[in-house]
Amino acid sequence: MSVTKLPEAEALLEKLIAQMRPAAGPDLALVGIHTGGVWLAERLHAALGLAIPLGSIDVSFYRDDYGSRGLRPGAKSSSLSFDVDGAHIVIVDDVLYTGRTLRAAVNELFDYGRPGCIELAVLVDRGGRELPISARYCAHVLAKPLPPQQELVLAKSAEGRLSLTLKDRVDA
Amino acid sequence: MRNLQLNSHGELQHLLTIEGLSREMLIAILDAAAPFTEVAEREVKKLPLLRGKSVFNLFFEPSTRTRTTFEIAAKRLSADVINLNIDASSTSKGETLLDTVDNLAAMQADMFVVRHGSSGAPHLIAEHLLATGSDHIHVVNAGDGRHAHPTQGLLDMYTIRNYKKDFTGLTVAIVGDILHSRVARSQIHALTTLGVPEVRVIGPKTLLPTSVERLGVRVFHDMREGLRGVDVVMMLRLQNERMQGALLPSPQEFFKSYGLTLEKLALAKPDAIVMHPGPMNRGIEIDSAVADGPHAVILPQVTFGIAVRMAVMSMLAGG
């Protein structure tokens, strides 16, 4: 197996902050996807000095593989304390892959209201899309898509430092 | 009894009784229920998990609250819900029950929520489904005879955990008609499995099952003594309609000895919570001053009950 050189997550986050800065303003709402996306969204929210409270969603209840794989343990509560109707929302996730998580996230947001627009910010695009979804803000695109048996995950240290790790999927 | 509740992967296939489920499984259900509580606050109170599934509420015994909360739970999961209220007295037992099941299986049912006056009826249905190759249909026991009412037990545990955080330091008292109560049996199994060190049952000798101590509880006949220092008071409904013969002198007499009043509640810990599975008999097992007072968490129990039932149905129907 060839070793893919992984970029530094903290450096990518700086890049993402710079990309999003022009859009930052009183009307911008961030919604992180559990769990990695929430960590990123917390950092982005602070760095961009946003006023609308940070939202978080867990897409477990909207996944398209519930029928084949069942309810996943460890689902968290979604929390959106701002008015979704008409809001300019940027969904934040760590890794963009098939796009199925984003499909679920968009469906879930519409159960809270009718957003004005929804965009997507991710740290890494690993390729392998199965749905017509792309990121408006993306800090890094892998030169070669990762094979399906590999999983790219964001980790957070006790000090809050973010890092990317590559591992073999246990459930592939 | 063979444990029909788990499939070959150790996952929940039916929910028939709390007895025999591991602590890990009970915790998994309580954990799964937590995110469902938030759904009720959304503009669209619906999740797509059971979309296209048919849930049959088979109620062979009258019930308003339990049937309604199961119906709400299934509908909030986008299932199609069919309510069948079957008057048990007009049907002969056994054969007719299974005939009904066969007919509903032929209608492509996905889940049965069963309330029945006879202990073991949901178990019988689950066994029958297995024997007839229809075990893709899940069975949820919504109360059978004096045996079990597992979702009530689970929602009670969810409520306790919500207010007390940890089970392992608690003293919990269950008060009233233990003898006729399937709720009490489910509560006792759940509490002991979750590691509650002291579970007390309080009631007159005539309303306690013989050798109830074997379930791992301490027995009190004096309510004041039994309530001393408890963290949680779980009241039971006096089962008037189940009462045959003179098990107690009169409801008034019962209230005097075993009705929860502010004066008796004062013996519990200052932050004790008071629970009741409903419907309440005010002035018989509980005084209105307690039922409507600051210690009561009776209405939150109802709300949590929907989330717990959504979690159970989602765990059964997926995968």
Coordinates of C-alpha atoms in Angstrom, one line a residue:
Chain A
M1 CA 0.0 0.0 0.0
S2 CA 1.4 3.3 -1.0
V3 CA 1.6 5.9 1.8
T4 CA -0.4 9.0 1.0
K5 CA 1.2 12.1 2.4
L6 CA -1.5 13.8 4.4
P7 CA -1.6 17.6 4.7
E8 CA -1.5 19.3 8.1
A9 CA -5.1 19.8 9.3
E10 CA -4.2 23.0 11.2
A11 CA -2.6 24.6 8.1
L12 CA -5.6 23.6 6.0
L13 CA -7.9 25.2 8.6
E14 CA -6.0 28.5 8.2
K15 CA -6.5 28.2 4.5
L16 CA -10.2 27.6 4.9
I17 CA -10.6 30.5 7.3
A18 CA -8.9 32.8 4.6
Q19 CA -11.2 31.4 1.9
M20 CA -14.3 32.1 4.0
R21 CA -13.3 35.5 5.4
P22 CA -14.9 37.5 2.6
A23 CA -18.3 35.8 3.3
A24 CA -18.1 36.4 7.0
G25 CA -20.8 38.8 8.3
P26 CA -23.8 39.2 10.6
D27 CA -26.0 37.0 8.3
L28 CA -23.7 34.0 8.0
A29 CA -24.7 30.8 9.9
L30 CA -22.4 27.8 10.3
V31 CA -23.7 24.3 10.9
G32 CA -21.1 21.6 11.7
I33 CA -21.8 17.9 11.0
H34 CA -20.9 15.6 14.0
T35 CA -18.2 15.0 14.9
G36 CA -15.3 16.3 12.9
G37 CA -17.4 19.0 11.2
V38 CA -18.4 20.4 14.5
W39 CA -14.8 20.7 15.7
L40 CA -14.0 22.6 12.5
A41 CA -17.1 24.8 12.7
E42 CA -16.3 25.8 16.3
R43 CA -12.8 27.0 15.2
L44 CA -14.2 28.7 12.1
H45 CA -17.0 30.4 14.1
A46 CA -14.4 31.8 16.5
A47 CA -11.9 32.9 13.9
L48 CA -14.5 34.6 11.7
G49 CA -16.1 36.2 14.7
L50 CA -19.6 35.2 13.6
A51 CA -22.7 36.5 15.5
I52 CA -25.3 33.8 14.7
P53 CA -24.9 30.9 17.2
L54 CA -23.2 27.9 15.8
G55 CA -25.4 25.0 14.8
S56 CA -24.6 21.3 14.8
I57 CA -26.4 18.3 13.2
D58 CA -26.0 14.6 13.4
V59 CA -27.3 13.0 10.2
S60 CA -27.9 9.5 11.7
F61 CA -31.6 9.8 11.4
Y62 CA -31.4 10.8 7.7
R63 CA -28.8 8.3 6.4
D64 CA -29.6 6.4 3.3
D65 CA -28.1 3.1 4.6
Y66 CA -30.4 2.8 7.7
G67 CA -32.4 0.2 5.9
S68 CA -29.3 -2.0 5.3
R69 CA -27.2 -1.2 8.3
G70 CA -29.6 -0.1 11.0
L71 CA -29.4 2.8 13.5
R72 CA -25.9 3.6 14.4
P73 CA -25.0 3.8 18.0
G74 CA -23.7 7.1 19.4
A75 CA -26.0 9.5 17.5
K76 CA -26.0 13.0 19.0
S77 CA -28.7 15.6 19.2
S78 CA -28.9 18.1 16.5
S79 CA -28.9 21.7 17.7
L80 CA -30.0 24.7 15.7
S81 CA -30.8 27.7 17.8
F82 CA -31.2 30.2 15.0
D83 CA -34.1 30.7 12.6
V84 CA -33.4 28.5 9.6
D85 CA -36.0 30.3 7.4
G86 CA -34.2 32.5 4.9
A87 CA -30.8 31.9 6.5
H88 CA -27.5 31.9 4.7
I89 CA -26.0 28.6 5.9
V90 CA -22.6 27.1 5.4
I91 CA -22.5 23.4 6.3
V92 CA -19.1 22.4 7.6
D93 CA -17.6 18.9 7.4
D94 CA -14.1 17.5 7.6
V95 CA -14.0 15.2 4.6
L96 CA -16.1 15.3 1.4
Y97 CA -16.4 11.8 -0.1
T98 CA -19.5 10.3 -1.7
G99 CA -21.7 13.3 -0.8
R100 CA -24.3 11.1 0.9
T101 CA -23.8 12.7 4.3
L102 CA -24.4 16.1 2.7
R103 CA -27.6 14.9 1.1
A104 CA -28.7 13.8 4.5
A105 CA -27.7 17.0 6.1
V106 CA -29.5 19.2 3.5
N107 CA -32.7 17.1 4.1
E108 CA -32.4 17.5 7.8
L109 CA -32.0 21.3 7.5
F110 CA -35.2 21.6 5.6
D111 CA -37.0 20.0 8.5
Y112 CA -36.1 23.1 10.5
G113 CA -37.4 25.6 7.9
R114 CA -36.6 26.9 4.4
P115 CA -33.0 28.2 4.2
G116 CA -32.2 31.1 1.9
C117 CA -29.1 29.3 0.6
I118 CA -26.9 26.5 1.7
E119 CA -23.2 26.2 0.9
L120 CA -20.6 23.7 1.9
A121 CA -17.1 24.1 3.4
V122 CA -14.8 21.1 3.9
L123 CA -11.2 20.6 4.9
V124 CA -10.4 17.9 2.4
D125 CA -12.1 16.6 -0.8
R126 CA -11.0 12.9 -1.1
G127 CA -12.8 12.3 -4.4
G128 CA -15.3 9.4 -5.0
R129 CA -18.5 11.5 -5.3
E130 CA -21.7 9.6 -5.9
L131 CA -24.1 12.6 -5.9
P132 CA -24.0 16.0 -7.6
I133 CA -22.5 17.8 -4.6
S134 CA -19.5 20.1 -4.5
A135 CA -17.9 22.3 -1.9
R136 CA -18.0 26.1 -2.2
Y137 CA -15.0 26.3 0.2
C138 CA -12.4 23.6 0.2
A139 CA -8.9 23.7 1.7
H140 CA -7.4 20.7 -0.1
V141 CA -8.3 18.3 -2.9
L142 CA -6.4 15.0 -2.9
A143 CA -4.4 14.6 -6.1
K144 CA -5.6 11.0 -6.4
P145 CA -9.0 9.8 -4.9
L146 CA -8.6 7.4 -2.0
P147 CA -9.6 3.8 -2.5
P148 CA -13.0 2.9 -0.8
Q149 CA -11.4 0.6 1.8
Q150 CA -9.6 3.6 3.3
E151 CA -11.0 6.2 5.6
L152 CA -9.7 9.7 6.1
V153 CA -10.7 11.0 9.5
L154 CA -10.1 14.1 11.5
A155 CA -8.9 13.7 15.1
K156 CA -8.7 16.2 17.9
S157 CA -6.0 16.1 20.6
A158 CA -6.6 16.9 24.3
E159 CA -5.1 20.3 23.6
G160 CA -7.7 20.8 20.8
R161 CA -5.2 20.4 17.9
L162 CA -6.7 18.9 14.8
S163 CA -5.0 16.3 12.6
L164 CA -5.9 14.0 9.7
T165 CA -5.3 10.3 9.8
L166 CA -5.8 7.6 7.3
K167 CA -7.0 4.2 8.3
D168 CA -8.6 1.0 6.9
R169 CA -12.3 1.0 7.2
V170 CA -13.5 -1.5 9.7
D171 CA -17.0 -1.8 8.3
A172 CA -16.2 -1.8 4.5
Chain B
M1 CA -38.1 -19.0 28.0
R2 CA -35.7 -18.7 25.1
N3 CA -34.5 -15.2 24.5
L4 CA -36.3 -14.4 21.3
Q5 CA -35.5 -10.7 21.7
L6 CA -32.0 -10.8 20.2
N7 CA -31.0 -11.9 16.7
S8 CA -27.9 -13.9 15.9
H9 CA -25.8 -10.7 16.0
G10 CA -27.0 -9.9 19.5
E11 CA -29.1 -7.0 18.2
L12 CA -32.6 -6.3 19.3
Q13 CA -35.1 -8.1 17.2
H14 CA -38.2 -7.8 19.4
L15 CA -38.8 -5.9 22.7
L16 CA -40.8 -8.3 24.9
T17 CA -39.4 -7.8 28.4
I18 CA -36.5 -6.1 30.1
E19 CA -35.7 -9.3 32.0
G20 CA -32.7 -10.9 30.4
L21 CA -31.5 -7.8 28.6
S22 CA -27.9 -6.7 29.5
R23 CA -27.0 -3.5 31.1
E24 CA -25.1 -2.6 27.9
M25 CA -28.3 -3.1 25.9
L26 CA -30.4 -1.0 28.3
I27 CA -27.8 1.8 28.2
A28 CA -27.7 1.6 24.4
I29 CA -31.4 2.1 24.2
L30 CA -31.3 5.1 26.6
D31 CA -28.4 6.6 24.7
A32 CA -30.2 6.1 21.4
A33 CA -33.3 7.8 22.8
A34 CA -31.5 11.0 23.7
P35 CA -31.3 12.6 20.2
F36 CA -34.9 11.8 19.5
T37 CA -36.1 14.2 22.2
E38 CA -34.9 17.1 20.1
V39 CA -37.1 16.2 17.2
A40 CA -40.3 17.4 18.9
E41 CA -38.9 21.0 18.9
R42 CA -38.5 21.1 15.1
E43 CA -40.8 22.8 12.6
V44 CA -41.2 19.4 10.9
K45 CA -41.5 16.8 13.7
K46 CA -40.8 13.9 11.5
L47 CA -37.8 11.7 10.7
P48 CA -37.6 9.5 7.6
L49 CA -36.4 6.3 9.4
L50 CA -39.6 4.2 9.2
R51 CA -40.7 5.6 5.9
G52 CA -42.7 3.0 4.0
K53 CA -43.1 0.7 7.0
S54 CA -46.4 -0.4 8.4
V55 CA -46.8 -0.5 12.2
F56 CA -49.8 -2.2 13.6
N57 CA -51.0 -1.3 17.0
L58 CA -52.7 -4.4 18.3
F59 CA -54.6 -3.5 21.4
F60 CA -56.5 -6.4 23.0
E61 CA -57.0 -4.3 26.1
P62 CA -58.1 -0.7 26.3
S63 CA -55.4 2.0 26.6
T64 CA -55.3 5.6 25.6
R65 CA -52.0 6.9 26.6
T66 CA -49.8 4.0 25.6
R67 CA -51.5 3.5 22.3
T68 CA -51.3 7.3 21.6
T69 CA -47.6 7.6 22.4
F70 CA -46.8 4.6 20.3
E71 CA -48.8 6.0 17.5
I72 CA -47.1 9.4 17.8
A73 CA -43.7 7.7 18.0
A74 CA -44.3 5.7 14.8
K75 CA -45.8 8.6 12.9
R76 CA -42.8 10.9 13.9
L77 CA -40.7 8.2 12.3
S78 CA -42.8 8.4 9.1
A79 CA -44.4 5.0 9.5
D80 CA -47.9 4.2 8.4
V81 CA -49.8 3.3 11.6
I82 CA -52.9 1.1 11.7
N83 CA -54.7 0.9 15.0
L84 CA -56.6 -2.3 15.8
N85 CA -58.6 -2.3 19.0
I86 CA -59.7 -5.8 19.5
D87 CA -62.2 -6.6 22.2
A88 CA -60.5 -9.6 23.8
S89 CA -63.7 -10.7 25.6
S90 CA -65.5 -11.4 22.3
T91 CA -62.7 -13.6 20.9
S92 CA -61.5 -17.0 22.0
K93 CA -57.9 -16.8 23.0
G94 CA -54.8 -18.5 21.3
E95 CA -56.0 -19.5 17.9
T96 CA -57.8 -16.2 17.1
L97 CA -54.8 -14.2 18.2
L98 CA -52.5 -16.1 15.9
D99 CA -55.0 -16.0 13.1
T100 CA -55.1 -12.2 13.4
V101 CA -51.3 -12.2 13.3
D102 CA -51.2 -14.4 10.2
N103 CA -53.6 -12.1 8.4
L104 CA -51.6 -9.0 9.3
A105 CA -48.4 -10.7 8.2
A106 CA -50.1 -11.4 4.9
M107 CA -50.7 -7.6 4.7
Q108 CA -47.0 -7.0 4.8
A109 CA -46.8 -5.7 8.3
D110 CA -43.4 -4.6 9.5
M111 CA -44.1 -4.2 13.2
F112 CA -46.6 -5.2 15.8
V113 CA -47.1 -3.2 19.0
V114 CA -49.0 -5.5 21.2
R115 CA -51.1 -4.9 24.4
H116 CA -52.8 -7.9 25.8
G117 CA -54.4 -9.0 29.0
S118 CA -52.7 -12.3 29.1
S119 CA -49.1 -12.5 30.2
G120 CA -46.8 -13.9 27.4
A121 CA -49.1 -13.0 24.4
P122 CA -46.4 -10.9 22.7
H123 CA -43.9 -13.7 23.3
L124 CA -46.4 -16.1 21.7
I125 CA -46.7 -13.9 18.7
A126 CA -42.9 -13.6 18.3
E127 CA -42.6 -17.4 18.5
H128 CA -45.3 -17.8 16.0
L129 CA -43.7 -15.4 13.6
L130 CA -40.4 -17.3 13.9
A131 CA -42.2 -20.6 13.3
T132 CA -44.1 -19.3 10.2
G133 CA -41.0 -17.6 8.7
S134 CA -42.3 -14.1 9.3
D135 CA -39.7 -13.1 11.8
H136 CA -38.8 -10.0 9.7
I137 CA -41.8 -8.6 11.6
H138 CA -40.8 -7.0 14.9
V139 CA -42.9 -7.2 18.0
V140 CA -43.0 -4.6 20.7
N141 CA -44.7 -5.5 24.0
A142 CA -46.9 -2.6 25.0
G143 CA -48.0 -4.4 28.2
D144 CA -49.0 -8.0 28.7
G145 CA -51.1 -9.1 31.7
R146 CA -49.1 -8.8 34.9
H147 CA -45.9 -9.7 33.1
A148 CA -44.1 -6.7 31.6
H149 CA -44.4 -3.3 30.1
P150 CA -40.8 -2.8 28.9
T151 CA -41.1 0.6 27.1
Q152 CA -42.7 2.0 30.3
G153 CA -39.7 0.6 32.3
L154 CA -37.3 2.1 29.8
L155 CA -38.9 5.6 29.7
D156 CA -38.8 5.5 33.5
M157 CA -35.1 4.8 33.4
Y158 CA -34.6 7.5 30.9
T159 CA -36.4 9.9 33.2
I160 CA -34.3 8.9 36.2
R161 CA -31.1 9.3 34.3
N162 CA -32.2 12.7 33.0
Y163 CA -32.6 14.0 36.6
K164 CA -30.2 11.9 38.6
K165 CA -27.4 11.3 35.9
D166 CA -26.1 8.1 37.5
F167 CA -27.9 5.0 38.7
T168 CA -25.2 3.5 40.9
G169 CA -25.8 5.7 44.0
L170 CA -29.6 5.8 44.1
T171 CA -32.2 4.6 46.4
V172 CA -35.5 4.0 44.6
A173 CA -38.9 3.2 46.0
I174 CA -41.8 1.7 44.1
V175 CA -45.0 2.2 45.9
G176 CA -48.5 0.7 45.6
D177 CA -50.1 -2.2 43.9
I178 CA -47.0 -4.2 43.0
L179 CA -49.0 -7.5 42.7
H180 CA -51.0 -6.5 39.6
S181 CA -48.4 -4.3 38.1
R182 CA -46.5 -5.2 35.0
V183 CA -44.9 -1.7 35.2
A184 CA -43.4 -2.6 38.6
R185 CA -41.9 -5.8 37.2
S186 CA -40.3 -4.0 34.3
Q187 CA -39.1 -1.2 36.6
I188 CA -37.5 -3.7 39.1
H189 CA -35.6 -5.6 36.3
A190 CA -34.4 -2.3 34.8
L191 CA -33.3 -0.8 38.0
T192 CA -31.4 -3.8 39.2
T193 CA -29.8 -4.4 35.8
L194 CA -28.7 -0.7 35.7
G195 CA -27.0 -1.1 39.0
V196 CA -29.3 0.8 41.4
P197 CA -28.0 -0.5 44.8
E198 CA -31.3 -0.2 46.7
V199 CA -34.7 -0.8 45.2
R200 CA -37.5 -0.8 47.7
V201 CA -41.1 -1.9 47.2
I202 CA -43.7 -0.4 49.4
G203 CA -47.3 -1.7 49.8
P204 CA -49.7 -3.8 51.8
K205 CA -49.0 -7.5 52.1
T206 CA -52.1 -8.2 50.0
L207 CA -50.8 -6.1 47.0
L208 CA -47.2 -7.6 47.0
P209 CA -46.4 -10.8 45.2
T210 CA -45.1 -13.6 47.4
S211 CA -41.3 -13.8 47.5
V212 CA -40.9 -10.5 45.7
E213 CA -37.6 -10.2 47.6
R214 CA -36.2 -12.7 45.2
L215 CA -36.1 -9.9 42.5
G216 CA -33.5 -8.2 44.6
V217 CA -35.7 -5.6 46.4
R218 CA -36.3 -4.6 50.0
V219 CA -39.9 -4.8 51.2
F220 CA -41.6 -2.2 53.3
H221 CA -45.2 -2.3 54.5
D222 CA -44.9 1.1 56.3
M223 CA -44.7 3.8 53.6
R224 CA -43.1 6.4 55.9
E225 CA -40.3 4.0 56.8
G226 CA -39.8 3.0 53.1
L227 CA -39.6 6.6 51.8
R228 CA -36.9 7.7 54.2
G229 CA -33.9 9.0 52.3
V230 CA -35.0 7.9 48.8
D231 CA -33.9 9.7 45.6
V232 CA -36.8 8.5 43.4
V233 CA -40.4 7.7 44.3
M234 CA -42.2 5.6 41.6
M235 CA -45.9 5.5 42.3
L236 CA -48.1 2.9 40.7
R237 CA -51.7 3.2 39.7
L238 CA -54.1 1.3 41.9
Q239 CA -55.4 -1.2 39.4
N240 CA -59.1 -0.9 40.3
E241 CA -60.2 -2.9 37.2
R242 CA -57.9 -5.7 38.0
M243 CA -59.0 -6.0 41.6
Q244 CA -60.9 -9.1 42.4
G245 CA -62.1 -9.7 45.9
A246 CA -61.3 -7.6 48.9
L247 CA -57.5 -7.0 48.7
L248 CA -57.8 -3.7 50.4
P249 CA -60.5 -2.2 52.7
S250 CA -61.3 0.9 50.6
P251 CA -59.6 3.5 48.4
Q252 CA -59.8 6.0 51.2
E253 CA -58.1 3.6 53.6
F254 CA -55.4 2.9 50.9
F255 CA -54.8 6.7 50.5
K256 CA -54.3 7.0 54.2
S257 CA -51.6 4.3 54.3
Y258 CA -50.1 4.4 50.8
G259 CA -51.2 7.6 49.2
L260 CA -48.3 10.0 48.5
T261 CA -48.8 13.2 50.3
L262 CA -46.5 16.2 50.8
E263 CA -46.1 15.1 54.4
K264 CA -44.9 11.6 53.5
L265 CA -42.8 12.9 50.6
A266 CA -40.9 15.2 53.1
L267 CA -39.2 12.0 54.4
A268 CA -37.5 11.4 51.0
K269 CA -34.4 13.4 50.0
P270 CA -35.1 17.1 49.4
D271 CA -34.3 16.7 45.7
A272 CA -36.3 13.5 45.3
I273 CA -38.3 13.1 42.1
V274 CA -41.8 11.7 41.9
M275 CA -42.9 9.5 39.0
H276 CA -46.2 8.0 38.0
P277 CA -46.9 5.9 34.8
G278 CA -50.4 7.3 34.5
P279 CA -53.3 7.6 34.4
M280 CA -53.3 8.9 38.0
N281 CA -56.0 8.3 40.5
R282 CA -55.7 11.6 42.4
G283 CA -56.7 11.2 46.0
I284 CA -56.1 7.4 45.9
E285 CA -52.5 6.8 45.3
I286 CA -51.3 10.3 45.0
D287 CA -52.4 13.7 46.3
S288 CA -52.9 16.5 43.9
A289 CA -50.4 18.7 45.8
V290 CA -47.7 16.2 45.0
A291 CA -48.8 15.4 41.5
D292 CA -48.8 19.1 40.6
G293 CA -45.9 20.0 42.8
P294 CA -42.2 20.7 42.1
H295 CA -41.0 17.2 42.7
A296 CA -43.3 15.6 40.1
V297 CA -41.7 14.7 36.8
I298 CA -44.9 12.9 35.5
L299 CA -45.4 15.0 32.4
P300 CA -41.7 14.8 31.4
Q301 CA -42.1 11.0 31.6
V302 CA -44.8 11.3 28.9
T303 CA -42.6 13.4 26.7
F304 CA -39.5 11.1 27.2
G305 CA -41.8 8.1 26.5
I306 CA -42.2 9.2 22.9
A307 CA -38.4 9.5 22.4
V308 CA -37.8 6.2 24.0
R309 CA -40.4 4.5 21.8
M310 CA -39.0 6.1 18.7
A311 CA -35.6 4.8 19.7
V312 CA -36.8 1.3 20.3
M313 CA -38.7 1.2 17.0
S314 CA -35.7 2.6 15.1
M315 CA -33.4 0.0 16.6
L316 CA -35.7 -2.8 15.7
A317 CA -36.6 -1.7 12.2
G318 CA -33.2 -0.8 10.8
G319 CA -30.5 -3.0 9.2

